[in-house]
Amino acid sequence: MRRRTWALLIVGLAALGLYGLNASWLAPAPHGRPSLVAQRGLHQIYNSQPVGPSDCTAQRILPPTHRLIDNTLPSMAAAIAAGADVVELDVRRTADNAFVVFHDEGLDCRTQGHGLVSAHTVADLQTLDVGYGYTADGGRSFPLRGAGVGGMPTLAQTLAAFPRQRFLIQFKDGGPATADALAAYLAQAKITDWSRLTFFGGPVTLRRLQALHPGVRVMDQRAAAKCAVRYFALGWSGVTPKACRGIITIVSLDQSWLAWGWPNRYLARMRAAGSDVLVIGAVDNPKSGAFRRVNTPAQLERLPAGFDGMIWTDRIDLVGPAARKRWP
């Protein structure tokens, strides 16, 4: 009986210590406001059915409420006006070693063009209508045709159009050669200020870019996943794993309970480790990496009043105004 009492006492003290180490309310509350990351600007909304890697999302849009098209200058301007601190965009390498802002590998889904983006020059690509293939009724009508003629900007044109805006730039082509080409392209375009640019994509591409430009800001989803696993294993002890230092960590609201000390304690630990925190909505498939972003004002209520991380959204039109009210 005495042994059992001692065992219960030890377990209770251990639980109390674990709680004390990770209690959010015992940590300093953050004092700031979040940065909103607008996915591809203000764009058309797709239906909620799962999207496969070969699916043409332009054929999956809901009935349009506006004529803006993702990855175009008007969509970026609208996102910034709605409150975006960072605009996410996709870049593809062209036949003449430039980089255009476009999502797909091929042209047939969204445009009237054919073949791969990489087989065409910028001059060819900028004659296309990037709204040509969008339909909400299975191809009976194409409400955005004509709205995107000449609407595929180069990366250099985009950076020049928004000279003070921060961007999250996704490499849609991978490999060290892509990093080499991008660095040469930006140098030729006389883009010297990389401080407002964050890059993400394959780890090989990112490592090569970091070798070319030490200190360049990157978001490596594999590194973030590694951090999440190791933090779950060790974070309960108050230790911040080396894998979580100096990176952008990713926390989904539906799995935030896995982040020891969430929100205040976790945020303080990542800040001390020199890492930024990016919040998404939910993880749909951990193996494939499929996830949903923060797309409703109600989700913002799950974040602390002084949250100073980043919020990634597909609905800057909804989340932007709500965030302005929550974080004036």
XYZ file of C-alpha atoms in Angstrom:
328
model
C 0.000 0.000 0.000
C 2.855 2.331 0.866
C 4.586 1.558 -2.451
C 1.419 2.344 -4.339
C 1.073 5.650 -2.500
C 4.639 6.607 -3.327
C 4.151 5.596 -6.956
C 1.032 7.728 -7.241
C 2.829 10.630 -5.596
C 5.753 10.378 -8.030
C 3.409 10.173 -11.001
C 1.462 13.159 -9.709
C 4.592 15.238 -9.192
C 5.847 14.291 -12.663
C 2.512 15.301 -14.182
C 2.575 18.566 -12.257
C 6.105 19.285 -13.442
C 5.170 18.442 -17.025
C 2.216 20.774 -16.792
C 4.306 23.552 -15.312
C 6.914 23.265 -18.056
C 4.339 23.459 -20.834
C 1.421 25.475 -19.496
C 0.672 28.165 -22.024
C -0.747 30.584 -19.471
C 2.465 30.500 -17.440
C 4.495 31.746 -20.426
C 4.694 35.403 -21.475
C 1.858 36.243 -23.849
C 2.932 37.379 -27.326
C 2.523 41.060 -28.090
C 2.148 41.870 -31.760
C 0.044 41.181 -34.804
C 0.225 38.408 -37.380
C 1.471 38.576 -40.953
C -1.127 37.357 -43.449
C 0.112 35.234 -46.349
C -2.253 35.304 -49.334
C -2.032 32.175 -51.450
C -1.610 33.212 -55.127
C -3.209 36.587 -54.448
C -6.993 36.953 -54.481
C -8.092 34.096 -56.701
C -10.982 31.905 -57.758
C -12.233 29.393 -55.184
C -12.230 25.697 -55.984
C -14.807 23.202 -54.779
C -14.004 21.240 -51.650
C -13.455 17.860 -53.304
C -9.909 16.453 -53.019
C -7.604 17.588 -55.825
C -5.163 15.131 -57.379
C -1.776 16.106 -58.818
C -3.016 15.770 -62.406
C -6.415 17.443 -61.891
C -7.129 20.667 -63.757
C -8.235 22.980 -60.971
C -9.391 25.628 -63.460
C -12.232 23.217 -64.241
C -13.137 22.947 -60.559
C -13.942 26.530 -59.624
C -17.116 27.660 -57.914
C -19.285 30.213 -59.753
C -17.108 33.352 -59.873
C -17.925 36.375 -57.748
C -15.077 38.397 -59.305
C -12.842 38.197 -62.405
C -9.460 37.949 -60.691
C -7.121 35.110 -61.642
C -4.414 33.670 -59.427
C -0.767 34.582 -59.971
C -1.587 37.761 -61.885
C -0.724 41.344 -60.994
C -4.380 42.392 -60.435
C -4.943 39.453 -58.073
C -1.839 40.396 -56.080
C -2.893 44.051 -55.886
C -6.347 43.006 -54.643
C -4.815 40.719 -52.019
C -2.568 43.508 -50.746
C -5.560 45.853 -50.565
C -7.426 43.205 -48.545
C -4.648 43.024 -45.968
C -1.973 40.645 -47.256
C 1.445 41.250 -45.733
C 2.965 38.510 -47.901
C 1.802 37.259 -51.297
C 2.542 33.657 -52.228
C 3.217 33.047 -55.903
C 4.457 30.214 -58.127
C 7.305 30.514 -60.606
C 8.181 28.454 -63.670
C 11.345 28.537 -65.753
C 10.910 29.380 -69.438
C 12.752 28.321 -72.598
C 14.733 31.575 -72.550
C 15.819 31.119 -68.898
C 13.399 33.653 -67.473
C 10.845 32.963 -64.748
C 7.132 33.533 -65.148
C 4.513 33.542 -62.425
C 2.339 30.544 -63.226
C 1.221 27.463 -61.326
C 0.953 24.580 -63.787
C 3.688 22.670 -65.577
C 1.600 22.651 -68.740
C -0.464 25.300 -70.497
C -3.479 23.267 -71.606
C -5.499 23.495 -68.380
C -5.675 27.244 -67.825
C -4.807 28.771 -71.186
C -5.426 28.261 -74.903
C -1.770 27.305 -75.269
C -0.315 23.808 -75.459
C 2.692 22.005 -74.117
C 5.012 22.774 -71.237
C 5.769 26.243 -69.910
C 9.462 25.367 -70.130
C 9.180 24.905 -73.906
C 8.017 28.472 -74.517
C 9.642 31.885 -74.350
C 8.315 34.776 -72.293
C 7.202 36.511 -75.491
C 5.068 33.472 -76.402
C 3.648 33.029 -72.911
C 2.590 36.645 -72.562
C 0.291 36.374 -75.576
C -1.865 33.777 -73.789
C -5.136 34.195 -71.905
C -4.533 32.755 -68.431
C -8.274 32.791 -67.745
C -9.181 30.801 -70.852
C -9.828 27.396 -69.257
C -11.760 28.342 -66.124
C -15.237 26.837 -65.872
C -17.694 26.277 -63.041
C -20.215 24.168 -64.960
C -18.216 21.397 -66.574
C -17.266 23.342 -69.695
C -20.637 24.737 -70.683
C -19.383 28.263 -70.058
C -16.025 29.930 -69.510
C -16.708 33.131 -67.570
C -13.099 34.302 -67.310
C -12.131 34.046 -70.964
C -10.644 37.324 -72.058
C -9.945 38.449 -68.487
C -6.403 37.093 -68.497
C -5.009 38.022 -71.924
C -1.339 38.867 -71.456
C -1.789 38.161 -67.757
C 1.238 35.950 -67.097
C 3.869 38.268 -65.563
C 7.534 37.516 -65.164
C 8.963 37.413 -61.671
C 11.004 40.541 -62.408
C 7.890 42.415 -63.563
C 6.096 41.355 -60.391
C 8.862 42.514 -58.074
C 9.060 45.824 -59.924
C 5.289 46.324 -59.741
C 5.299 45.897 -55.937
C 8.705 47.212 -54.859
C 8.051 47.078 -51.087
C 5.885 43.976 -50.911
C 7.038 40.725 -49.302
C 6.654 37.533 -51.336
C 6.683 33.815 -50.649
C 7.976 32.313 -53.890
C 7.437 28.649 -54.687
C 9.736 26.877 -57.108
C 7.483 24.741 -59.287
C 10.552 23.391 -61.111
C 13.166 21.654 -59.015
C 16.872 20.888 -58.918
C 20.107 22.841 -58.468
C 19.962 24.139 -62.057
C 16.718 25.933 -61.249
C 18.362 27.721 -58.316
C 21.328 28.672 -60.497
C 19.026 30.017 -63.206
C 16.936 32.007 -60.734
C 19.962 33.628 -59.104
C 21.342 34.601 -62.529
C 17.928 35.842 -63.663
C 17.447 38.111 -60.637
C 20.998 39.425 -60.946
C 20.418 40.266 -64.611
C 17.166 41.999 -63.669
C 19.139 43.978 -61.050
C 17.044 42.598 -58.182
C 19.463 42.965 -55.286
C 17.124 43.211 -52.293
C 16.358 39.627 -51.290
C 15.273 40.567 -47.765
C 11.603 40.713 -48.788
C 11.719 37.346 -50.525
C 11.182 33.898 -49.007
C 11.553 30.810 -51.181
C 10.114 27.356 -50.831
C 10.138 24.166 -52.861
C 12.260 21.032 -52.982
C 15.067 20.769 -50.404
C 17.763 20.278 -53.065
C 16.741 23.501 -54.797
C 16.634 25.402 -51.522
C 20.046 24.147 -50.391
C 21.584 25.241 -53.691
C 19.961 28.664 -53.400
C 21.332 29.020 -49.863
C 24.797 28.099 -51.143
C 24.550 30.835 -53.771
C 23.041 33.407 -51.393
C 23.937 32.615 -47.761
C 21.281 33.922 -45.432
C 18.483 33.793 -47.973
C 15.174 33.111 -46.273
C 13.617 29.750 -47.135
C 10.657 27.656 -46.042
C 11.416 23.951 -46.204
C 8.311 21.846 -45.565
C 10.417 18.748 -44.909
C 12.467 20.627 -42.337
C 9.245 21.858 -40.726
C 7.906 18.283 -40.581
C 11.172 17.071 -39.026
C 10.936 19.830 -36.437
C 7.331 18.899 -35.607
C 8.218 15.238 -34.995
C 11.251 15.998 -32.853
C 9.492 18.725 -30.916
C 6.660 16.347 -30.080
C 9.246 13.854 -28.811
C 11.325 16.338 -26.793
C 9.366 19.557 -26.346
C 7.599 18.303 -23.213
C 10.947 18.587 -21.392
C 11.403 22.238 -22.304
C 14.075 21.400 -24.879
C 13.781 22.959 -28.344
C 15.358 20.473 -30.774
C 18.115 21.626 -33.086
C 15.807 20.777 -36.013
C 13.525 23.624 -34.914
C 16.168 26.340 -34.860
C 16.349 29.088 -37.449
C 13.532 27.793 -39.659
C 9.874 28.464 -40.416
C 7.849 26.002 -38.373
C 4.343 25.025 -39.443
C 1.470 24.440 -37.016
C -1.999 23.352 -38.110
C -4.878 24.523 -35.949
C -6.433 21.051 -35.895
C -3.226 19.500 -34.533
C -1.938 22.353 -32.381
C -2.351 20.145 -29.305
C 0.728 18.247 -30.541
C 2.846 21.400 -30.127
C 3.855 21.356 -26.473
C 2.941 24.626 -24.773
C 0.751 25.915 -27.570
C 0.219 28.753 -28.021
C 2.194 31.058 -25.686
C 4.924 28.686 -24.511
C 5.468 27.275 -27.987
C 5.683 30.726 -29.568
C 8.175 31.887 -26.939
C 10.366 28.822 -27.518
C 10.377 29.252 -31.285
C 11.132 32.942 -30.951
C 14.086 32.119 -28.696
C 15.260 29.570 -31.280
C 15.212 32.194 -34.031
C 12.310 30.524 -35.828
C 9.086 31.925 -37.234
C 5.731 30.201 -36.883
C 3.359 29.727 -39.821
C -0.202 28.626 -39.052
C -2.361 26.592 -41.428
C -5.881 25.260 -40.950
C -5.763 21.474 -41.120
C -3.658 18.583 -42.372
C -5.664 16.314 -44.675
C -2.992 13.750 -45.535
C 0.322 13.699 -43.615
C 1.900 11.326 -46.163
C 1.163 13.432 -49.228
C 1.481 16.740 -47.404
C -2.040 17.834 -48.404
C -3.415 20.532 -46.123
C -5.953 23.326 -45.884
C -5.170 26.900 -44.984
C -6.858 29.284 -42.561
C -9.892 30.336 -44.562
C -12.559 31.533 -42.129
C -12.698 34.398 -39.633
C -13.826 31.918 -36.954
C -10.459 30.142 -37.133
C -8.702 33.359 -36.135
C -10.411 33.178 -32.738
C -8.290 30.114 -31.941
C -5.147 32.255 -31.964
C -4.014 34.388 -29.003
C -4.721 38.104 -28.964
C -1.084 39.043 -29.483
C -0.218 36.326 -32.010
C 2.819 37.513 -33.961
C 3.382 34.625 -36.363
C 2.169 34.127 -39.923
C -1.268 32.999 -41.103
C -1.546 31.310 -44.508
C -4.889 31.752 -46.250
C -6.687 31.085 -49.531
C -9.375 33.593 -48.545
C -7.626 36.882 -47.969
C -10.938 38.541 -48.903
C -12.489 37.054 -45.728
C -9.520 36.633 -43.404
C -7.914 40.006 -44.173
C -10.789 42.222 -42.962
C -11.422 39.937 -39.967
C -7.752 40.094 -38.972
C -7.805 43.891 -39.172
C -10.598 43.919 -36.593
C -8.911 41.355 -34.350
C -5.433 42.895 -34.625
C -5.895 46.624 -35.385
